Amino acid sequence: MRERFVRIPGLIDTHVHLRDPGETHKEDFYTGTSAALAGGVICVIDMPNNKEPIIDSERLEEKEKIAKRKAVCDYGFYLGASEENSQHREIEVLNRVVGLKMYLNLTYGALFVSSPEKIKEHFASWPKNKPLLVHAEGEKVSMVLSLLKLSPRRVHFCHISLKEEIEQIKKAKEYGLPITCEATPHHLFLTEEDGRTLGPFGKIHPPLRTTEDVDALWRNLDVIDIIVSDHAPHTKEEKLSSAPPPGVPGVETTLPLLLSAVSQGKLSLDRLVELTSTNPARIFNLKPNQGSWVEVDITESYLIENQNLKTKCGWSPFEGKKVTGRVRRVFLRGHKVYEDGEILVKPGFWRGIIYAAI
């Protein structure tokens, strides 16, 4: 008879959009980090595509002050790459971020780098010991890999979703390029057919893909380094508008979905830990939090229900889906911070994460 309660390391979600500052009607640092704890996540790294993108020290400082007041789990930030900040000479700023995020495809927000020369400048000037992340879809994946063959450096590919993309990355790793990549639960557990059912609530960048693409991701799970939520909440009203924005919430449903995959034999518990804790800490130069873990009931089956979510947007593309594996308790630095649906700490309970300095 298998054990019912299991203790695993707290998850590190290196790809979230908490919308604070600028769009706190969708989410903020308190509701977003509360949702994280409910999902067994003890540390989040927030993306820079805020309403006013995080591209300089002033905007970064504003975000830091807000997070310090509101967060209930640990967090870090990325700097956003733009056409104007490609030299990266502000050492003081570089030491306050986990990495650089470069958008090579248009998506939600204003961040976008289109100039080939500016892309090369970012690649050359960003510190080699700091992660450089790219939002690259389709042919942009090929472009980045071609650049890296000429001038190798560490690059992390965000939310890989296509069969062709994961196969290209597999070949590039075999070639010896120092790259890593991630996948999301919505690209692992949903298809474009689900997207048609979900309508605007399934609109996401990159979009939901074919069954063949989803199967390719699972088949190449050994090529994928980490699994992240790409938590990108919007209100129901926005999703039902004439121009629904792309993005879905997900930080509190990632672990239940992956535990269900463990229950189904698609994934081992050890591999789950690698994908959500060990590898994120290694790739993003994060020191582990002592006394931090998650207690899960790996036998409990239940339905994901919107009414039980902590995220401010109040919905999930997985609403109504049966999962097996519930987060019962979360401990952060020896403190019990979450138990059976309740957040047990007040806003401001956090510690600045420790990562590589210049």
Coordinates of C-alpha atoms in Angstrom, one line a residue:
M1 CA 0.0 0.0 0.0
R2 CA 1.5 3.3 -1.0
E3 CA 2.1 6.1 1.4
R4 CA -0.7 8.7 1.4
F5 CA 1.2 11.8 2.5
V6 CA 4.4 12.8 0.8
R7 CA 6.9 15.6 1.5
I8 CA 8.6 17.3 -1.5
P9 CA 10.7 20.4 -1.9
G10 CA 8.7 23.6 -2.4
L11 CA 8.3 24.5 -6.1
I12 CA 10.2 27.4 -7.7
D13 CA 8.1 28.9 -10.5
T14 CA 10.4 31.0 -12.7
H15 CA 7.7 32.3 -15.0
V16 CA 4.9 34.3 -13.6
H17 CA 3.1 37.6 -14.4
L18 CA 1.8 39.1 -11.2
R19 CA 0.6 42.3 -13.0
D20 CA 1.8 44.5 -10.1
P21 CA 2.3 47.5 -10.6
G22 CA 0.0 48.7 -13.3
E23 CA -2.8 46.1 -13.6
T24 CA -3.7 45.1 -10.1
H25 CA -7.3 44.5 -11.1
K26 CA -6.1 41.3 -12.6
E27 CA -3.6 40.2 -9.8
D28 CA -1.2 41.7 -7.3
F29 CA 1.7 40.6 -5.3
Y30 CA -0.4 39.4 -2.3
T31 CA -3.1 37.5 -4.3
G32 CA -0.5 36.1 -6.7
T33 CA 1.9 34.9 -4.0
S34 CA -1.1 33.5 -2.1
A35 CA -2.0 31.5 -5.1
A36 CA 1.6 30.4 -5.4
L37 CA 1.5 29.0 -1.8
A38 CA -1.8 27.3 -2.4
G39 CA 0.0 25.5 -5.3
G40 CA 3.0 24.5 -3.3
V41 CA 5.2 27.2 -4.8
I42 CA 7.6 28.9 -2.3
C43 CA 9.4 31.2 -4.8
V44 CA 8.3 33.0 -7.9
I45 CA 10.2 35.0 -10.5
D46 CA 8.1 37.8 -12.0
M47 CA 8.3 38.7 -15.6
P48 CA 9.1 42.3 -16.7
N49 CA 6.2 43.0 -19.1
N50 CA 4.2 45.2 -16.7
K51 CA 2.1 48.0 -18.1
E52 CA 5.2 50.1 -17.8
P53 CA 7.9 47.5 -18.6
I54 CA 10.7 46.9 -16.1
I55 CA 13.6 48.1 -18.2
D56 CA 15.5 50.4 -15.8
S57 CA 16.5 51.0 -12.2
E58 CA 13.6 53.4 -11.5
R59 CA 10.8 50.9 -12.5
L60 CA 12.6 48.0 -10.8
E61 CA 12.8 49.9 -7.6
E62 CA 9.1 50.7 -7.7
K63 CA 8.3 47.0 -8.2
E64 CA 10.7 46.0 -5.4
K65 CA 8.9 48.3 -2.9
I66 CA 5.5 47.0 -3.8
A67 CA 6.5 43.3 -3.5
K68 CA 8.2 43.9 -0.1
R69 CA 4.9 45.1 1.3
K70 CA 2.6 42.5 -0.2
A71 CA 4.3 39.2 -0.9
V72 CA 3.8 36.0 1.2
C73 CA 6.4 33.9 -0.5
D74 CA 9.9 34.6 -1.8
Y75 CA 10.3 36.2 -5.2
G76 CA 12.7 37.7 -7.7
F77 CA 12.5 39.8 -10.9
Y78 CA 13.7 39.9 -14.5
L79 CA 14.9 42.9 -16.4
G80 CA 13.1 43.4 -19.7
A81 CA 15.2 43.7 -22.9
S82 CA 14.3 46.6 -25.1
E83 CA 15.8 48.3 -28.2
E84 CA 17.1 51.1 -25.9
N85 CA 18.8 49.1 -23.0
S86 CA 21.0 46.7 -24.9
Q87 CA 24.4 47.7 -23.4
H88 CA 23.7 46.6 -19.8
R89 CA 26.2 48.8 -18.0
E90 CA 24.2 49.4 -14.8
I91 CA 25.9 46.9 -12.5
E92 CA 23.7 47.9 -9.6
V93 CA 20.6 47.0 -11.6
L94 CA 22.1 43.7 -12.8
N95 CA 22.8 42.6 -9.2
R96 CA 19.1 43.1 -8.4
V97 CA 17.6 40.8 -11.0
V98 CA 17.7 37.1 -11.7
G99 CA 18.0 37.4 -15.4
L100 CA 17.1 39.2 -18.7
K101 CA 13.9 38.4 -20.6
M102 CA 13.9 39.1 -24.3
Y103 CA 10.6 39.0 -26.3
L104 CA 11.3 38.1 -29.9
N105 CA 7.6 37.6 -30.7
L106 CA 4.8 40.1 -30.1
T107 CA 2.7 39.1 -27.1
Y108 CA 0.9 40.8 -24.2
G109 CA 2.6 44.1 -23.3
A110 CA 5.0 46.5 -25.0
L111 CA 8.3 44.6 -24.7
F112 CA 9.7 43.4 -28.1
V113 CA 13.1 43.4 -29.7
S114 CA 13.0 43.2 -33.5
S115 CA 16.4 44.6 -34.6
P116 CA 18.9 41.8 -35.3
E117 CA 21.7 44.1 -34.2
K118 CA 20.0 44.8 -30.9
I119 CA 19.4 41.1 -30.3
K120 CA 23.1 40.5 -30.9
E121 CA 24.1 43.4 -28.5
H122 CA 21.9 41.9 -25.7
F123 CA 23.5 38.5 -26.3
A124 CA 27.0 40.0 -26.1
S125 CA 26.6 42.4 -23.3
W126 CA 24.4 40.5 -20.8
P127 CA 26.6 38.9 -18.1
K128 CA 27.5 35.3 -18.9
N129 CA 26.7 34.2 -15.4
K130 CA 23.2 35.5 -15.5
P131 CA 20.4 33.7 -17.3
L132 CA 19.1 35.2 -20.6
L133 CA 15.6 34.1 -21.4
V134 CA 13.9 34.3 -24.8
H135 CA 10.3 34.2 -25.8
A136 CA 10.9 32.7 -29.2
E137 CA 8.3 30.9 -31.2
G138 CA 8.7 28.9 -34.5
E139 CA 11.4 30.3 -36.7
K140 CA 12.7 32.6 -33.9
V141 CA 13.9 29.4 -32.2
S142 CA 15.9 28.6 -35.2
M143 CA 17.3 32.1 -35.4
V144 CA 18.5 32.0 -31.8
L145 CA 20.1 28.6 -32.2
S146 CA 21.9 29.9 -35.3
L147 CA 23.3 32.9 -33.3
L148 CA 24.4 30.6 -30.5
K149 CA 26.4 28.4 -32.9
L150 CA 28.4 31.5 -33.9
S151 CA 28.7 32.8 -30.4
P152 CA 27.7 30.3 -27.6
R153 CA 26.3 31.6 -24.4
R154 CA 23.7 30.4 -21.8
V155 CA 20.2 30.9 -23.1
H156 CA 16.9 29.7 -21.7
F157 CA 13.9 29.1 -24.0
C158 CA 10.6 29.9 -22.5
H159 CA 7.4 27.9 -23.0
I160 CA 8.4 25.5 -25.8
S161 CA 5.2 24.2 -27.4
L162 CA 5.8 22.8 -30.9
K163 CA 7.1 19.4 -31.9
E164 CA 9.6 21.1 -34.2
E165 CA 10.8 23.4 -31.4
I166 CA 11.5 20.6 -28.9
E167 CA 13.2 18.5 -31.6
Q168 CA 15.4 21.5 -32.6
I169 CA 16.4 22.0 -29.0
K170 CA 17.2 18.4 -28.5
K171 CA 19.6 18.5 -31.5
A172 CA 21.1 21.7 -30.2
K173 CA 21.8 20.2 -26.8
E174 CA 23.4 17.1 -28.5
Y175 CA 25.5 19.6 -30.5
G176 CA 26.7 21.0 -27.2
L177 CA 25.0 24.4 -27.0
P178 CA 24.6 25.6 -23.4
I179 CA 20.8 25.9 -23.6
T180 CA 17.9 25.0 -21.4
C181 CA 14.1 25.1 -22.0
E182 CA 10.8 25.0 -20.2
A183 CA 7.2 23.8 -20.8
T184 CA 4.0 24.8 -19.3
P185 CA 1.0 22.8 -17.9
H186 CA -1.3 24.3 -20.5
H187 CA 0.9 23.1 -23.3
L188 CA 1.3 19.6 -21.6
F189 CA -2.3 19.0 -20.6
L190 CA -4.4 21.0 -23.2
T191 CA -4.7 20.9 -27.0
E192 CA -6.0 23.3 -29.6
E193 CA -9.3 21.2 -29.5
D194 CA -9.6 22.2 -25.8
G195 CA -8.9 25.8 -26.9
R196 CA -11.9 25.7 -29.2
T197 CA -14.0 24.6 -26.2
L198 CA -12.5 27.2 -23.9
G199 CA -12.9 30.0 -26.4
P200 CA -11.3 33.2 -25.2
F201 CA -10.3 31.5 -21.9
G202 CA -8.0 29.3 -23.9
K203 CA -6.3 32.2 -25.8
I204 CA -2.6 32.2 -24.9
H205 CA 0.8 33.0 -26.4
P206 CA 2.2 30.6 -27.6
P207 CA -1.2 29.2 -28.5
L208 CA -2.5 25.7 -27.6
R209 CA -1.1 23.2 -30.0
T210 CA -2.1 19.9 -31.7
T211 CA -2.2 16.5 -30.0
E212 CA 0.9 15.7 -32.0
D213 CA 2.7 18.6 -30.4
V214 CA 1.6 17.7 -26.9
D215 CA 2.6 14.1 -27.4
A216 CA 6.1 15.3 -28.6
L217 CA 6.6 17.3 -25.4
W218 CA 5.8 14.3 -23.3
R219 CA 7.9 12.1 -25.4
N220 CA 10.8 14.5 -25.0
L221 CA 10.3 15.2 -21.3
D222 CA 14.0 14.4 -20.8
V223 CA 14.9 17.3 -23.0
I224 CA 12.7 19.7 -21.0
D225 CA 14.6 21.2 -18.1
I226 CA 11.8 22.8 -16.0
I227 CA 8.1 23.1 -15.9
V228 CA 6.6 26.6 -15.1
S229 CA 3.1 27.9 -14.9
D230 CA 3.4 31.0 -17.1
H231 CA 0.8 32.4 -14.7
A232 CA -0.8 35.2 -16.7
P233 CA -4.1 36.2 -15.3
H234 CA -6.8 38.4 -16.8
T235 CA -10.3 39.1 -15.6
K236 CA -13.3 37.3 -16.9
E237 CA -14.6 40.5 -18.2
E238 CA -11.4 41.1 -20.2
K239 CA -11.5 37.6 -21.6
L240 CA -15.1 38.0 -22.7
S241 CA -14.4 41.3 -24.4
S242 CA -14.2 41.9 -28.2
A243 CA -10.4 41.8 -27.9
P244 CA -9.5 39.2 -25.3
P245 CA -5.9 39.4 -24.1
P246 CA -3.7 36.3 -24.2
G247 CA -2.8 34.5 -21.0
V248 CA -4.2 32.1 -18.5
P249 CA -3.7 31.7 -14.7
G250 CA -1.9 28.6 -13.5
V251 CA 0.5 29.0 -10.5
E252 CA -1.8 27.1 -8.1
T253 CA -2.8 24.3 -10.5
T254 CA 0.6 23.3 -11.8
L255 CA 1.4 20.9 -8.9
P256 CA -2.0 19.1 -8.8
L257 CA -1.7 18.5 -12.6
L258 CA 1.8 17.1 -12.3
L259 CA 0.9 14.9 -9.3
S260 CA -1.9 13.6 -11.5
A261 CA 0.6 12.7 -14.1
V262 CA 2.6 10.9 -11.4
S263 CA -0.5 9.0 -10.4
Q264 CA -1.1 8.0 -14.1
G265 CA 2.5 6.8 -14.5
K266 CA 3.5 9.5 -17.0
L267 CA 6.0 11.0 -14.6
S268 CA 8.0 9.9 -11.6
L269 CA 7.9 11.9 -8.4
D270 CA 11.7 12.3 -8.5
R271 CA 11.4 13.8 -12.0
L272 CA 8.7 16.1 -10.9
V273 CA 11.0 17.4 -8.2
E274 CA 13.8 17.9 -10.7
L275 CA 11.5 19.8 -13.1
T276 CA 10.0 22.1 -10.5
S277 CA 12.6 22.6 -7.8
T278 CA 16.1 21.2 -8.4
N279 CA 16.6 22.4 -12.0
P280 CA 15.1 25.8 -11.5
A281 CA 17.4 26.5 -8.6
R282 CA 20.4 25.3 -10.6
I283 CA 19.6 27.1 -13.9
F284 CA 18.7 30.4 -12.2
N285 CA 21.5 30.4 -9.6
L286 CA 19.1 30.2 -6.6
K287 CA 20.2 29.0 -3.2
P288 CA 17.8 26.5 -1.7
N289 CA 15.6 27.7 1.3
Q290 CA 16.4 25.6 4.4
G291 CA 13.3 24.4 6.2
S292 CA 11.0 24.7 3.2
W293 CA 8.8 21.9 1.9
V294 CA 5.3 20.9 0.7
E295 CA 3.2 18.2 2.1
V296 CA 0.9 16.6 -0.4
D297 CA -1.8 14.0 -0.3
I298 CA -1.0 12.0 -3.4
T299 CA -4.2 9.8 -3.2
E300 CA -6.9 12.5 -2.9
S301 CA -8.9 13.1 -6.1
Y302 CA -11.0 16.2 -6.6
L303 CA -12.2 18.7 -9.2
I304 CA -10.4 22.0 -9.8
E305 CA -13.1 24.6 -9.1
N306 CA -12.9 28.3 -9.7
Q307 CA -14.5 29.1 -6.4
N308 CA -11.5 27.6 -4.5
L309 CA -8.8 29.5 -6.3
K310 CA -6.7 32.2 -4.6
T311 CA -5.8 34.1 -7.8
K312 CA -7.7 37.4 -8.1
C313 CA -8.9 36.7 -11.6
G314 CA -11.0 33.8 -10.2
W315 CA -10.9 31.3 -13.0
S316 CA -8.8 28.5 -14.5
P317 CA -8.7 26.9 -17.9
F318 CA -8.7 23.6 -16.0
E319 CA -11.9 24.3 -14.1
G320 CA -13.9 21.0 -13.8
K321 CA -10.8 18.8 -14.4
K322 CA -10.3 15.9 -12.1
V323 CA -6.9 15.8 -10.5
T324 CA -5.2 13.4 -8.0
G325 CA -2.9 15.0 -5.5
R326 CA -3.7 17.9 -3.2
V327 CA -1.4 20.4 -1.5
R328 CA -2.1 20.1 2.3
R329 CA 0.6 22.2 4.0
V330 CA 3.5 24.4 2.9
F331 CA 6.4 25.3 5.1
L332 CA 8.8 28.2 4.3
R333 CA 12.0 28.7 6.3
G334 CA 10.5 26.5 9.1
H335 CA 7.2 28.4 9.2
K336 CA 3.9 26.9 8.3
V337 CA 2.6 29.3 5.8
Y338 CA -0.3 27.4 4.2
E339 CA -2.7 24.7 5.4
D340 CA -5.8 23.2 3.8
G341 CA -6.8 26.3 1.9
E342 CA -5.7 29.0 4.4
I343 CA -2.8 31.4 4.1
L344 CA -1.3 31.6 7.5
V345 CA 1.1 34.6 7.2
K346 CA 0.5 38.3 6.6
P347 CA 1.6 40.3 3.6
G348 CA 5.3 41.1 3.8
F349 CA 6.4 37.6 4.8
W350 CA 9.2 37.0 2.4
R351 CA 13.0 37.0 2.0
G352 CA 14.8 38.3 -0.9
I353 CA 16.2 35.4 -2.8
I354 CA 19.9 34.8 -3.2
Y355 CA 21.3 34.6 -6.7
A356 CA 24.5 35.2 -8.6
A357 CA 25.9 38.7 -8.5
I358 CA 28.2 40.2 -11.1

